[in-house]
Coordinates of C-alpha atoms in Angstrom, one line a residue:
Chain P
M1 CA -8.5 -7.2 -33.3
S2 CA -10.2 -4.9 -35.6
A3 CA -11.6 -7.2 -37.5
L4 CA -12.7 -8.8 -34.4
L5 CA -14.3 -5.3 -33.6
S6 CA -15.8 -4.6 -37.0
L7 CA -17.8 -8.4 -37.3
A8 CA -19.2 -7.2 -33.6
D9 CA -19.7 -3.8 -35.1
V10 CA -18.5 -1.9 -32.1
E11 CA -16.8 0.9 -32.6
A12 CA -13.6 0.9 -31.2
L13 CA -13.1 2.4 -27.5
P14 CA -11.4 5.9 -27.3
T15 CA -8.2 5.2 -25.2
P16 CA -6.4 7.8 -23.8
S17 CA -2.7 8.0 -24.6
F18 CA -0.3 6.8 -22.1
D19 CA 3.4 7.7 -22.2
W20 CA 5.2 5.5 -20.2
F21 CA 8.2 7.2 -20.7
G22 CA 6.9 9.9 -18.2
I23 CA 5.5 7.5 -15.6
A24 CA 7.9 5.1 -15.5
P25 CA 9.3 5.6 -12.2
P26 CA 5.9 4.6 -10.0
V27 CA 5.6 2.0 -12.4
I28 CA 9.0 0.5 -12.0
L29 CA 8.9 0.7 -8.3
F30 CA 5.5 -1.1 -8.5
A31 CA 6.8 -4.0 -10.8
T32 CA 10.2 -4.5 -8.5
A33 CA 7.6 -4.9 -5.5
L34 CA 6.3 -7.9 -7.8
V35 CA 9.1 -9.1 -8.3
I36 CA 9.9 -9.2 -4.6
I37 CA 6.3 -10.7 -3.9
L38 CA 6.9 -13.7 -6.7
M39 CA 10.2 -14.4 -5.2
V40 CA 8.2 -14.9 -1.9
A41 CA 6.3 -17.1 -4.1
Y42 CA 9.1 -19.5 -5.4
K43 CA 11.1 -19.2 -1.9
H44 CA 10.9 -23.0 -0.8
R45 CA 11.2 -24.1 -4.8
L46 CA 13.8 -22.5 -5.6
G47 CA 15.8 -21.1 -2.7
L48 CA 16.5 -17.5 -1.6
A49 CA 19.8 -15.6 -0.9
P50 CA 19.3 -13.7 1.9
W51 CA 20.9 -10.6 -0.1
L52 CA 18.7 -10.7 -2.8
P53 CA 15.5 -9.0 -1.9
L54 CA 17.5 -5.8 -0.8
A55 CA 19.8 -5.8 -4.2
T56 CA 16.5 -6.6 -6.4
T57 CA 14.9 -3.1 -4.3
L58 CA 17.8 -1.0 -4.6
V59 CA 18.3 -2.2 -8.4
G60 CA 14.5 -1.7 -9.0
I61 CA 15.4 1.9 -7.4
G62 CA 18.3 2.8 -9.4
I63 CA 16.2 2.1 -12.9
A64 CA 13.2 4.3 -11.7
A65 CA 16.3 7.1 -10.7
V66 CA 17.9 6.8 -14.4
Y67 CA 14.0 7.2 -15.6
T68 CA 14.1 10.6 -13.6
V69 CA 16.8 12.0 -14.1
L70 CA 16.5 11.2 -18.2
S71 CA 12.4 12.5 -17.4
W72 CA 14.0 16.0 -16.2
G73 CA 16.2 16.0 -19.4
K74 CA 13.0 15.7 -21.3
V75 CA 11.2 18.4 -19.4
I76 CA 13.7 20.9 -19.3
D77 CA 13.7 20.4 -23.2
G78 CA 10.6 19.8 -24.2
G79 CA 8.4 21.4 -21.3
P80 CA 6.2 19.8 -19.1
Y81 CA 3.3 18.0 -20.3
T82 CA 0.3 15.8 -19.2
T83 CA -0.6 11.9 -19.9
A84 CA -2.6 9.2 -19.0
G85 CA -5.6 10.8 -19.6
G86 CA -5.0 14.1 -17.9
L87 CA -4.5 12.1 -14.7
V88 CA -0.4 12.6 -14.5
D89 CA 1.5 15.8 -15.1
V90 CA 5.1 15.6 -15.9
D91 CA 6.8 18.8 -14.9
G92 CA 9.8 19.8 -12.9
M93 CA 8.1 19.8 -9.4
G94 CA 6.9 16.3 -9.9
I95 CA 10.2 14.7 -11.1
F96 CA 12.1 17.0 -8.0
F97 CA 9.7 15.4 -5.8
T98 CA 9.8 11.6 -7.4
A99 CA 14.0 12.2 -7.0
I100 CA 13.1 12.8 -2.8
V101 CA 10.9 10.0 -2.8
L102 CA 13.3 7.4 -4.5
I103 CA 16.3 9.1 -1.9
C104 CA 14.0 8.1 0.9
A105 CA 12.8 4.7 -0.5
A106 CA 16.9 3.7 -1.1
I107 CA 18.2 4.5 2.6
G108 CA 15.0 3.4 3.9
A109 CA 15.8 -0.2 2.4
L110 CA 19.6 0.3 3.3
V111 CA 18.6 1.1 6.7
A112 CA 15.7 -1.6 7.0
S113 CA 17.6 -4.5 6.0
D114 CA 20.3 -5.1 8.8
Y115 CA 17.1 -4.0 11.2
L116 CA 15.1 -7.0 9.8
R117 CA 17.9 -9.4 10.1
R118 CA 18.4 -8.5 13.8
E119 CA 14.9 -9.0 14.7
R120 CA 14.8 -12.0 12.9
L121 CA 11.6 -10.3 10.7
D122 CA 13.6 -11.2 7.8
Q123 CA 11.0 -11.7 4.9
P124 CA 11.2 -10.1 1.5
E125 CA 7.3 -8.6 1.8
Y126 CA 9.0 -5.8 4.0
F127 CA 10.8 -4.6 1.0
A128 CA 7.7 -5.6 -1.6
L129 CA 5.4 -3.4 0.7
M130 CA 8.3 -0.4 0.9
L131 CA 8.0 -0.3 -2.8
C132 CA 4.3 -0.2 -3.2
S133 CA 4.3 2.5 -0.8
A134 CA 7.1 4.8 -2.7
S135 CA 5.5 4.0 -5.7
G136 CA 2.3 5.8 -4.3
M137 CA 4.3 8.3 -3.0
A138 CA 6.2 8.8 -6.5
L139 CA 2.5 8.8 -8.7
M140 CA 1.1 11.2 -5.8
A141 CA 4.3 13.5 -6.6
T142 CA 2.8 13.6 -10.3
A143 CA -0.7 13.3 -9.8
A144 CA -2.7 15.7 -11.9
D145 CA -6.2 14.9 -10.5
L146 CA -7.7 14.5 -7.2
I147 CA -8.8 10.9 -7.7
T148 CA -4.9 10.5 -8.7
V149 CA -3.8 12.1 -5.5
F150 CA -6.9 10.0 -3.7
L151 CA -5.7 6.5 -4.8
S152 CA -2.1 7.1 -4.7
L153 CA -2.4 8.6 -1.4
E154 CA -4.2 5.0 -0.4
I155 CA -1.4 3.2 -2.0
L156 CA 1.0 4.8 0.0
S157 CA -1.5 4.4 3.3
I158 CA -2.2 1.0 3.2
A159 CA 1.0 -0.1 3.0
L160 CA 2.6 2.1 5.2
Y161 CA 0.0 0.6 7.7
V162 CA 0.9 -2.4 7.0
L163 CA 4.6 -1.5 7.9
A164 CA 4.3 0.4 11.0
A165 CA 2.1 -2.9 12.3
Y166 CA 5.3 -5.2 10.7
R167 CA 6.4 -6.3 14.4
S168 CA 3.0 -8.4 14.6
S169 CA 3.9 -9.6 17.7
E170 CA 4.8 -7.1 19.3
E171 CA 2.6 -4.6 21.1
P172 CA 3.8 -1.4 20.3
S173 CA 4.0 -1.9 17.3
Q174 CA 0.4 -3.2 16.8
E175 CA -0.9 -0.6 18.6
A176 CA 1.2 2.1 16.6
G177 CA -0.5 -0.5 13.3
L178 CA -4.1 -0.1 14.6
K179 CA -4.1 4.1 15.5
Y180 CA -2.5 5.2 12.0
F181 CA -4.9 3.0 10.1
L182 CA -7.6 4.1 12.0
L183 CA -6.9 7.5 12.2
G184 CA -5.5 7.1 8.4
S185 CA -8.7 5.9 7.1
V186 CA -10.9 8.6 8.6
A187 CA -8.8 11.4 7.3
S188 CA -8.7 9.7 3.7
A189 CA -12.7 9.3 4.1
I190 CA -12.4 13.1 5.2
F191 CA -10.3 13.6 2.3
L192 CA -12.5 11.8 -0.5
Y193 CA -15.1 14.1 0.8
G194 CA -13.5 17.1 -0.3
I195 CA -13.2 15.9 -3.6
A196 CA -16.5 14.9 -3.5
L197 CA -17.8 18.1 -3.0
I198 CA -15.6 20.1 -5.1
Y199 CA -16.7 17.6 -8.4
G200 CA -20.0 18.7 -7.3
A201 CA -19.1 22.3 -7.4
V202 CA -17.0 22.2 -10.7
G203 CA -18.1 19.3 -12.5
S204 CA -14.6 17.7 -12.8
T205 CA -11.8 16.2 -10.5
N206 CA -9.0 17.1 -12.6
L207 CA -7.3 19.8 -11.4
R208 CA -6.6 21.9 -14.7
I209 CA -10.3 21.8 -15.1
I210 CA -10.6 23.0 -11.5
S211 CA -7.7 25.7 -11.4
D212 CA -9.7 27.2 -14.8
T213 CA -13.0 27.2 -13.0
P214 CA -13.6 29.7 -11.1
V215 CA -16.4 28.8 -8.8
D216 CA -16.4 30.3 -4.9
N217 CA -19.5 29.1 -3.7
V218 CA -20.3 27.2 -0.1
L219 CA -19.8 23.4 -1.6
Y220 CA -16.6 24.4 -3.4
L221 CA -15.1 26.0 -0.2
A222 CA -16.5 23.2 2.2
G223 CA -14.4 20.8 -0.3
I224 CA -10.8 22.9 0.2
S225 CA -11.5 22.8 4.0
L226 CA -12.2 19.2 3.9
L227 CA -9.2 18.4 1.5
I228 CA -7.2 20.5 3.8
V229 CA -8.0 18.3 6.9
G230 CA -6.9 15.4 5.1
F231 CA -3.7 17.0 4.0
A232 CA -2.8 18.4 7.5
F233 CA -3.4 14.8 8.6
K234 CA -1.2 12.9 6.5
I235 CA 1.4 15.9 7.1
A236 CA 0.8 15.9 10.6
A237 CA 0.1 19.6 11.2
V238 CA -1.4 20.5 14.5
P239 CA -4.4 20.0 15.0
F240 CA -4.1 16.9 13.4
H241 CA -1.2 15.6 14.5
M242 CA -2.4 13.2 17.7
W243 CA -1.6 10.0 15.7
T244 CA 2.2 10.6 15.1
P245 CA 3.7 10.7 18.5
D246 CA 2.5 7.1 19.1
V247 CA 3.0 6.2 15.9
Y248 CA 6.7 6.7 15.4
Q249 CA 7.2 5.4 19.0
G250 CA 5.7 2.2 18.0
A251 CA 6.2 1.4 14.8
P252 CA 10.3 -0.1 13.8
T253 CA 12.5 2.4 13.8
P254 CA 12.9 2.0 10.3
V255 CA 9.8 2.3 9.0
V256 CA 9.4 5.4 10.9
A257 CA 12.6 6.5 8.6
F258 CA 10.8 6.2 5.5
M259 CA 7.0 6.9 6.8
A260 CA 8.6 10.6 8.3
S261 CA 10.4 11.7 5.6
G262 CA 8.8 10.2 1.9
A263 CA 5.1 10.3 3.2
K264 CA 5.7 13.4 4.1
V265 CA 7.2 14.7 1.0
A266 CA 4.4 13.3 -0.9
A267 CA 1.7 14.4 1.0
F268 CA 3.1 18.3 0.9
A269 CA 4.0 17.4 -3.3
A270 CA 0.4 16.7 -3.8
M271 CA -1.1 19.6 -1.8
T272 CA 1.5 22.1 -3.3
R273 CA -0.4 20.6 -6.7
T274 CA -3.9 21.0 -5.6
I275 CA -3.7 23.7 -2.9
V276 CA -1.4 26.2 -4.1
F277 CA -1.8 26.0 -8.1
A278 CA -5.4 24.6 -8.9
M279 CA -6.7 26.6 -6.3
N280 CA -4.8 29.8 -6.6
Y281 CA -7.8 32.1 -7.3
T282 CA -9.5 31.0 -3.9
R283 CA -5.9 32.0 -2.0
S284 CA -7.5 34.5 0.5
D285 CA -9.8 31.9 1.3
W286 CA -7.1 29.2 2.5
Q287 CA -4.0 31.6 3.0
P288 CA -5.2 31.9 6.7
I289 CA -6.0 28.5 7.1
L290 CA -2.9 27.3 6.3
W291 CA -1.2 30.3 8.4
V292 CA -2.7 29.0 11.6
L293 CA -2.0 25.5 10.9
A294 CA 1.8 26.9 10.6
V295 CA 1.8 28.8 13.6
A296 CA 0.1 26.0 15.8
S297 CA 2.7 22.9 14.5
M298 CA 5.8 25.0 15.0
L299 CA 4.6 25.9 18.3
V300 CA 3.1 22.9 19.4
G301 CA 6.3 21.0 17.7
A302 CA 8.7 22.9 19.9
V303 CA 7.1 22.7 23.1
S304 CA 6.2 19.4 23.2
A305 CA 9.3 18.2 21.7
L306 CA 10.9 19.6 25.0
T307 CA 9.3 17.8 27.6
Q308 CA 9.4 14.1 26.1
S309 CA 11.1 11.4 27.9
N310 CA 11.6 9.2 24.6
V311 CA 13.9 10.1 21.5
K312 CA 11.7 9.1 19.0
R313 CA 8.6 10.8 20.1
M314 CA 10.6 13.7 20.3
L315 CA 11.7 13.3 17.0
A316 CA 7.8 12.7 15.9
Y317 CA 7.1 16.5 17.6
S318 CA 10.0 17.6 15.9
S319 CA 8.8 16.4 12.5
I320 CA 5.4 18.1 13.5
G321 CA 7.7 21.3 13.9
H322 CA 9.2 20.6 10.9
A323 CA 5.5 20.8 9.0
G324 CA 4.6 23.9 10.4
F325 CA 7.9 25.7 8.9
I326 CA 7.4 24.0 5.8
L327 CA 3.3 25.2 5.7
I328 CA 5.0 28.4 6.2
G329 CA 6.6 28.4 2.4
L330 CA 3.5 26.9 1.2
Q331 CA 1.2 29.7 2.5
L332 CA 2.9 32.4 0.5
S333 CA 1.7 30.4 -2.7
T334 CA 4.6 32.4 -4.3
G335 CA 6.7 31.1 -7.1
D336 CA 9.7 31.4 -4.5
G337 CA 7.6 29.8 -1.6
V338 CA 7.0 27.2 -3.8
A339 CA 10.8 26.5 -4.2
A340 CA 11.9 27.2 -1.0
T341 CA 9.5 24.7 0.6
M342 CA 11.0 22.1 -2.4
V343 CA 14.2 23.1 -0.8
Y344 CA 13.1 22.2 2.6
L345 CA 11.4 18.7 2.5
L346 CA 14.7 17.5 0.5
A347 CA 16.9 18.7 3.3
Y348 CA 14.1 17.6 5.7
A349 CA 13.7 13.9 4.2
V350 CA 17.7 13.3 4.0
M351 CA 18.0 14.7 7.8
V352 CA 15.3 12.6 9.3
L353 CA 16.4 9.5 7.5
G354 CA 19.5 10.1 8.7
T355 CA 18.7 10.2 12.5
F356 CA 16.2 7.6 12.4
G357 CA 18.4 5.2 10.2
A358 CA 20.9 6.1 13.3
L359 CA 18.5 5.1 15.9
T360 CA 17.5 2.1 13.9
Y361 CA 20.7 0.9 14.9
L362 CA 21.4 2.7 18.4
S363 CA 17.8 1.6 19.8
G364 CA 19.7 -2.5 19.8
P365 CA 18.1 -5.6 19.6
G366 CA 13.8 -5.7 20.8
D367 CA 14.5 -2.1 19.0
R368 CA 13.6 -0.9 22.6
D369 CA 16.1 1.7 23.9
T370 CA 15.2 4.6 22.7
S371 CA 14.8 6.7 25.5
F372 CA 16.5 9.5 27.2
E373 CA 18.0 7.3 29.6
D374 CA 19.4 5.0 27.2
M375 CA 21.4 7.6 25.5
K376 CA 23.4 8.8 28.3
G377 CA 27.2 8.0 27.9
L378 CA 26.6 7.2 24.1
A379 CA 29.4 9.4 23.3
R380 CA 31.8 7.1 25.4
R381 CA 30.1 3.5 23.9
Q382 CA 29.7 4.7 20.2
P383 CA 31.7 7.8 19.6
M384 CA 31.0 7.5 15.8
M385 CA 27.7 7.1 16.0
A386 CA 27.0 9.3 18.6
A387 CA 28.6 12.2 16.8
L388 CA 26.2 11.7 13.4
V389 CA 23.5 11.5 15.5
A390 CA 24.5 14.9 17.2
F391 CA 25.2 15.8 13.2
F392 CA 22.1 15.5 12.5
L393 CA 20.3 16.8 15.4
F394 CA 22.1 20.0 14.8
A395 CA 21.2 20.0 11.1
Q396 CA 17.0 19.6 12.3
A397 CA 17.9 22.5 14.6
G398 CA 19.0 24.8 11.7
I399 CA 22.7 25.1 12.8
P400 CA 25.0 26.2 9.5
P401 CA 26.9 24.3 8.3
S402 CA 23.9 22.0 7.1
S403 CA 21.2 21.8 4.8
G404 CA 18.9 22.2 7.8
F405 CA 20.1 25.8 8.0
M406 CA 19.9 26.2 4.6
A407 CA 16.0 25.2 4.4
K408 CA 15.1 27.5 7.4
F409 CA 17.1 30.2 5.9
G410 CA 15.2 29.9 2.7
V411 CA 11.5 29.4 4.1
F412 CA 12.7 32.5 6.2
K413 CA 13.9 34.6 3.1
A414 CA 10.8 33.6 0.9
A415 CA 8.2 34.8 3.5
A416 CA 10.4 37.9 4.2
D417 CA 10.2 38.9 0.2
S418 CA 6.1 38.4 0.6
E419 CA 6.0 40.6 3.8
S420 CA 4.8 38.3 6.1
Y421 CA 6.8 39.2 8.6
A422 CA 5.0 37.7 11.6
L423 CA 5.8 34.6 10.4
V424 CA 9.0 34.8 10.3
I425 CA 9.5 36.4 14.0
I426 CA 7.3 33.3 15.2
G427 CA 9.2 30.7 13.0
V428 CA 12.8 32.2 14.1
L429 CA 11.5 32.4 17.8
V430 CA 10.2 28.6 17.1
A431 CA 13.5 27.6 16.1
V432 CA 15.3 28.9 18.7
I433 CA 12.8 26.8 21.5
A434 CA 13.1 23.6 19.4
A435 CA 16.7 23.9 19.2
F436 CA 17.0 23.1 23.1
A437 CA 14.9 19.6 22.3
Y438 CA 17.6 18.5 19.9
L439 CA 20.4 19.8 22.8
R440 CA 18.5 17.5 25.5
V441 CA 19.8 14.4 23.4
I442 CA 23.2 15.8 22.6
V443 CA 24.0 16.8 26.4
A444 CA 22.4 13.2 27.4
M445 CA 24.8 11.9 24.8
Y446 CA 27.9 13.5 26.0
F447 CA 27.6 14.8 29.0
Q448 CA 25.8 12.2 31.1
D449 CA 27.3 9.2 32.2
G450 CA 25.6 5.7 31.3
D451 CA 26.5 2.2 31.2
E452 CA 29.9 1.8 30.0
D453 CA 30.1 -1.5 28.2
S454 CA 28.0 -1.9 24.6
T455 CA 25.7 -4.4 24.0
L456 CA 25.7 -3.6 20.2
G457 CA 27.8 -5.0 18.0
R458 CA 29.7 -3.8 14.7
V459 CA 27.6 -1.1 13.1
P460 CA 26.3 -2.9 9.7
L461 CA 27.1 -2.1 6.3
G462 CA 24.3 -1.5 4.3
L463 CA 22.7 0.9 7.7
R464 CA 26.7 2.8 7.6
V465 CA 26.0 3.2 3.9
G466 CA 22.8 4.5 4.3
V467 CA 23.5 7.2 7.5
W468 CA 26.8 8.3 6.0
A469 CA 25.3 9.0 2.5
A470 CA 22.7 11.2 4.3
A471 CA 25.1 12.6 6.4
I472 CA 27.3 13.7 3.9
F473 CA 24.3 15.0 1.8
T474 CA 23.2 16.7 4.6
L475 CA 26.5 18.7 5.1
V476 CA 27.3 19.1 0.8
M477 CA 23.8 20.5 0.7
G478 CA 25.2 23.3 3.6
V479 CA 28.2 23.7 2.7
L480 CA 27.3 24.1 -1.5
P481 CA 23.7 25.1 -1.7
Q482 CA 23.4 26.6 -5.5
F483 CA 23.1 23.2 -6.8
V484 CA 19.8 22.3 -5.2
L485 CA 18.4 25.9 -5.0
D486 CA 19.1 26.0 -8.8
L487 CA 16.8 22.8 -9.4
A488 CA 14.3 23.5 -6.8
D489 CA 14.1 27.1 -8.9
R490 CA 14.0 25.6 -12.4
A491 CA 11.4 22.8 -11.2
S492 CA 9.2 25.6 -9.7
V493 CA 9.2 27.2 -12.8
I494 CA 8.8 24.2 -15.5
L495 CA 4.7 23.6 -14.5
Chain O
M1 CA -42.3 10.5 -8.7
S2 CA -39.0 11.7 -8.6
V3 CA -36.9 13.1 -5.7
D4 CA -35.0 16.4 -6.1
G5 CA -31.3 15.4 -6.1
S6 CA -30.3 17.6 -3.2
W7 CA -32.1 15.3 -1.0
Y8 CA -29.5 12.7 -1.6
L9 CA -26.9 14.9 -0.8
I10 CA -28.0 15.4 2.5
V11 CA -28.8 11.7 3.4
A12 CA -25.2 11.2 2.4
A13 CA -24.0 14.0 4.8
L14 CA -25.8 12.6 7.3
L15 CA -24.7 9.3 6.9
F16 CA -21.1 10.9 6.8
S17 CA -21.7 12.7 10.1
I18 CA -23.1 9.3 11.9
G19 CA -20.1 7.5 10.8
L20 CA -17.7 10.5 12.1
V21 CA -19.3 10.3 15.4
G22 CA -19.7 7.0 15.6
L23 CA -15.6 7.0 15.3
L24 CA -15.5 9.0 17.6
I25 CA -18.1 8.0 20.5
R26 CA -17.8 3.8 20.2
R27 CA -14.5 2.5 21.6
N28 CA -14.8 -1.5 20.4
T29 CA -12.3 -1.5 17.0
L30 CA -14.8 -3.6 14.8
V31 CA -17.3 -0.9 15.4
M32 CA -14.9 2.0 14.5
F33 CA -14.1 0.7 11.6
M34 CA -17.8 -0.2 10.2
C35 CA -18.4 3.5 11.1
I36 CA -15.1 4.3 8.4
E37 CA -16.8 2.1 5.9
L38 CA -20.1 3.7 6.3
M39 CA -18.1 7.0 5.8
L40 CA -16.6 5.7 2.8
N41 CA -20.0 4.7 1.4
A42 CA -21.7 8.1 2.2
V43 CA -19.3 9.9 0.0
N44 CA -20.0 6.9 -2.8
L45 CA -23.8 8.7 -2.6
T46 CA -22.8 11.8 -3.1
F47 CA -20.6 11.0 -6.0
V48 CA -23.3 8.9 -7.6
T49 CA -25.7 12.1 -6.8
F50 CA -23.3 14.7 -8.4
A51 CA -22.4 12.7 -11.5
R52 CA -26.8 12.5 -11.8
M53 CA -27.0 16.1 -11.3
L54 CA -24.3 17.0 -13.5
D55 CA -24.9 14.5 -16.1
D56 CA -21.2 13.1 -16.0
V57 CA -20.1 9.6 -15.7
G58 CA -16.5 10.4 -13.9
G59 CA -18.2 10.4 -10.8
Q60 CA -19.6 7.0 -11.1
V61 CA -16.4 5.7 -12.3
I62 CA -14.8 7.3 -9.1
V63 CA -17.2 4.8 -7.2
F64 CA -15.5 1.5 -8.3
F65 CA -12.5 3.1 -7.3
T66 CA -13.4 3.9 -3.9
M67 CA -15.0 0.5 -3.5
V68 CA -11.4 -1.2 -4.2
V69 CA -9.7 1.1 -2.0
A70 CA -12.3 0.3 0.9
A71 CA -11.8 -3.2 0.0
A72 CA -8.2 -2.8 0.5
E73 CA -8.5 -1.2 3.8
V74 CA -11.2 -4.1 4.7
V75 CA -8.1 -6.9 4.4
V76 CA -5.5 -4.7 6.1
G77 CA -7.7 -3.3 9.0
L78 CA -8.7 -6.7 9.6
G79 CA -5.5 -8.3 9.3
I80 CA -3.9 -5.6 12.5
I81 CA -7.3 -6.1 14.2
V82 CA -7.0 -9.8 14.4
S83 CA -3.3 -10.0 14.9
I84 CA -4.1 -7.7 18.2
F85 CA -7.1 -9.8 19.2
R86 CA -4.9 -13.0 19.2
R87 CA -2.6 -11.2 21.9
R88 CA -4.8 -9.8 23.7
E89 CA -8.7 -10.9 23.3
T90 CA -9.7 -7.3 23.4
A91 CA -10.9 -5.3 20.9
T92 CA -11.1 -2.0 23.0
A93 CA -9.7 1.1 21.8
D94 CA -8.9 1.9 25.5
D95 CA -7.0 -1.3 26.4
L96 CA -4.5 -0.2 23.4
S97 CA -2.5 2.2 25.9
V98 CA 1.4 1.3 26.0
L99 CA 2.2 4.0 24.2
K100 CA 2.0 7.8 25.6
G101 CA 4.6 10.3 26.5

């Protein structure tokens, strides 16, 4: 090769150094997706065992998890580093968020496999799309350049658009897919325009250079606000939440489980990096915006959740409310605030996976029975599943002993430490209002009479494993939170 | 004759606004889709202009990334629109109203 180059009298192009070890998780997830696509290609010639796509997915996620753990050890010992020509940051926070994404992908795949069989959508493509999306999420958690943020955002979103419209012959799913696609693309375009303006103001899209270049002109501030609009859309914060209820209601339930947890975690990770860290010196400009977003999301989420007649729609508003609580932690822009945000996102992701996972089973053949009417008398028909759903809903309401309580407590404590008392008071009041929305489901399940006989079959194995894992995690994190708190503290320090 | 760079930025901002307004007022999904493409291309123009003004090749490289993303979006978007069109023979956003609370 070098002889050839000297023949042509060309200097070798300097290539950026790649630390493949550091960017292993997203690469492995994507490679697994490619393997599954290859399986599809050779399906007719070689045949395909029905369990193979799920097994491959889980193995891929497992290998990525091993690399994540090894990478954590390396960062703890040797400190954080930047690789791929400054496009990717391997640091504690990125690894922590990558781990959450892997949990989302694993439980999402477990929950989805039986659903796909039940709805006769049994195609391996589902897992390939999910892994693609997960690789985008993992990359987004470690992005160190606005271009990496944008590209990973698109990798995760485009796969999710397809997943939302996965039941391509059903009107709700089509509509959810189209709405998510149109509004998501607009948000991406606005986000990209924000990047362009910041590039114009700073002269670079690299987050480190941006944080080292104190600019405070109109171009820069306009860029920040456009970026915040783009992020607010992805995390479903009010007033950019309009798509959420429709998409959550219409999309297949296992897709919602994955989307509500993973996409929100990734978007918050990138938001922490870009807004809170890289643009910290313009804090006084964006803090009020995030304050308003947080309060509006909490209020609208809680109040609208009360009036819904569909459980998936109610949970959509509840996830809008959760975005508000998480934004409290970000808005503080302190180390404690970021650590609290990370703990909240971990707790939130697992709770939501569990709730929607259980709902995947309860929605029944056709994925239709998700109204409050259908929940009536569930405790008698499905005592175990009803108990799990009740537990997850209590956790989401923030009732101890559950991770939800720890998460809310951490965010409020961080806010009180930075003397943002107004946020704490509003947050606590809203949490009480939000609890009523969850209680409505529990009342319907336990204290109202419905059909006596269940049309649902046995709980499938994969779904049972996924939902129970989520439940146990939620309980253990609520009872013994110290381990997770320590991890988050260390991760938010190693930057 | 040379044109000042800021004029390109103004044109780009205008294109972006046309795209955004078009998206809000038009109801045909295909036209809405074209408006999104217009917005993305307006951003491309902004990037190229800044790259020239800053004498930095980075902004021009980003344009290629954006084009790839836009192409991928076209594939997915048209796929979804076609699957809806097959079922209901309409491409109007207002007709999509199964989901509401």
